[in-house]
Amino acid sequence: MELYDLVELRHAIPEENLPAGAVGTIVHVFHRPELAYEVEFTDEEGRTLSSVALTPDEIRQRP
């Protein structure tokens, strides 16, 4: 996965009010200490709802 790819959550993140399947955009890629992605989730009008650092096993790339 790369910067600006669309991804979806494999599992809900209740503390961020994000359901499983929520779609977000990768806005940063961390390579250290381990691979992770900062994913931004927005509403229909483009307002940021949440920005969360996630590991590759927590998301899947959207086609």
PDB file of C-alpha atoms in Angstrom:
ATOM      1  CA  MET A   1       0.000   0.000   0.000  1.00  0.00           C
ATOM      2  CA  GLU A   2       1.173   3.492  -0.803  1.00  0.00           C
ATOM      3  CA  LEU A   3       0.509   7.123   0.014  1.00  0.00           C
ATOM      4  CA  TYR A   4      -3.027   8.232  -0.995  1.00  0.00           C
ATOM      5  CA  ASP A   5      -4.345   4.689  -1.502  1.00  0.00           C
ATOM      6  CA  LEU A   6      -7.923   4.084  -0.400  1.00  0.00           C
ATOM      7  CA  VAL A   7      -8.170   1.427   2.303  1.00  0.00           C
ATOM      8  CA  GLU A   8     -10.888  -0.056   4.464  1.00  0.00           C
ATOM      9  CA  LEU A   9     -10.868  -1.226   8.053  1.00  0.00           C
ATOM     10  CA  ARG A  10     -10.925  -4.973   8.638  1.00  0.00           C
ATOM     11  CA  HIS A  11     -12.395  -4.474  12.152  1.00  0.00           C
ATOM     12  CA  ALA A  12     -14.233  -1.667  13.930  1.00  0.00           C
ATOM     13  CA  ILE A  13     -12.359   0.830  16.091  1.00  0.00           C
ATOM     14  CA  PRO A  14     -15.072   1.803  18.601  1.00  0.00           C
ATOM     15  CA  GLU A  15     -12.934   4.373  20.463  1.00  0.00           C
ATOM     16  CA  GLU A  16     -12.643   6.324  17.176  1.00  0.00           C
ATOM     17  CA  ASN A  17     -16.300   5.659  16.229  1.00  0.00           C
ATOM     18  CA  LEU A  18     -15.166   3.834  13.068  1.00  0.00           C
ATOM     19  CA  PRO A  19     -17.099   0.742  11.927  1.00  0.00           C
ATOM     20  CA  ALA A  20     -15.579  -2.245  10.161  1.00  0.00           C
ATOM     21  CA  GLY A  21     -15.443  -1.445   6.454  1.00  0.00           C
ATOM     22  CA  ALA A  22     -14.942   2.306   6.979  1.00  0.00           C
ATOM     23  CA  VAL A  23     -13.005   3.756   4.042  1.00  0.00           C
ATOM     24  CA  GLY A  24     -10.053   6.087   4.523  1.00  0.00           C
ATOM     25  CA  THR A  25      -6.992   7.443   2.729  1.00  0.00           C
ATOM     26  CA  ILE A  26      -3.367   6.729   3.605  1.00  0.00           C
ATOM     27  CA  VAL A  27      -1.798  10.117   4.371  1.00  0.00           C
ATOM     28  CA  HIS A  28       1.552   8.955   5.775  1.00  0.00           C
ATOM     29  CA  VAL A  29       3.647   5.794   5.719  1.00  0.00           C
ATOM     30  CA  PHE A  30       5.799   4.936   8.747  1.00  0.00           C
ATOM     31  CA  HIS A  31       8.752   2.620   8.183  1.00  0.00           C
ATOM     32  CA  ARG A  32      10.149   2.639  11.743  1.00  0.00           C
ATOM     33  CA  PRO A  33       9.959   1.103  14.244  1.00  0.00           C
ATOM     34  CA  GLU A  34       7.665  -1.055  12.082  1.00  0.00           C
ATOM     35  CA  LEU A  35       5.536  -0.556   8.978  1.00  0.00           C
ATOM     36  CA  ALA A  36       2.343   1.388   9.726  1.00  0.00           C
ATOM     37  CA  TYR A  37       0.026   3.788   7.950  1.00  0.00           C
ATOM     38  CA  GLU A  38      -1.623   7.015   9.084  1.00  0.00           C
ATOM     39  CA  VAL A  39      -5.131   6.765   7.656  1.00  0.00           C
ATOM     40  CA  GLU A  40      -7.529   9.705   7.511  1.00  0.00           C
ATOM     41  CA  PHE A  41     -11.271   9.077   7.610  1.00  0.00           C
ATOM     42  CA  THR A  42     -13.598  11.837   6.431  1.00  0.00           C
ATOM     43  CA  ASP A  43     -17.316  12.483   6.166  1.00  0.00           C
ATOM     44  CA  GLU A  44     -19.188  13.042   2.889  1.00  0.00           C
ATOM     45  CA  GLU A  45     -18.201  16.715   2.905  1.00  0.00           C
ATOM     46  CA  GLY A  46     -14.488  16.032   3.349  1.00  0.00           C
ATOM     47  CA  ARG A  47     -14.247  16.941   7.036  1.00  0.00           C
ATOM     48  CA  THR A  48     -11.822  14.787   8.977  1.00  0.00           C
ATOM     49  CA  LEU A  49     -13.563  12.443  11.398  1.00  0.00           C
ATOM     50  CA  SER A  50     -10.452  10.641  12.584  1.00  0.00           C
ATOM     51  CA  SER A  51      -6.808  10.102  11.739  1.00  0.00           C
ATOM     52  CA  VAL A  52      -5.375   6.837  13.033  1.00  0.00           C
ATOM     53  CA  ALA A  53      -2.049   4.988  12.754  1.00  0.00           C
ATOM     54  CA  LEU A  54      -2.790   1.419  11.651  1.00  0.00           C
ATOM     55  CA  THR A  55      -0.726  -1.674  10.919  1.00  0.00           C
ATOM     56  CA  PRO A  56      -1.009  -3.516   7.592  1.00  0.00           C
ATOM     57  CA  ASP A  57      -3.096  -6.302   9.166  1.00  0.00           C
ATOM     58  CA  GLU A  58      -5.763  -3.792  10.304  1.00  0.00           C
ATOM     59  CA  ILE A  59      -6.603  -2.530   6.795  1.00  0.00           C
ATOM     60  CA  ARG A  60      -7.006  -3.777   3.252  1.00  0.00           C
ATOM     61  CA  GLN A  61      -6.532  -1.883   0.030  1.00  0.00           C
ATOM     62  CA  ARG A  62      -9.642  -0.910  -1.914  1.00  0.00           C
ATOM     63  CA  PRO A  63      -9.671  -1.880  -5.605  1.00  0.00           C
TER      64      PRO A  63
END
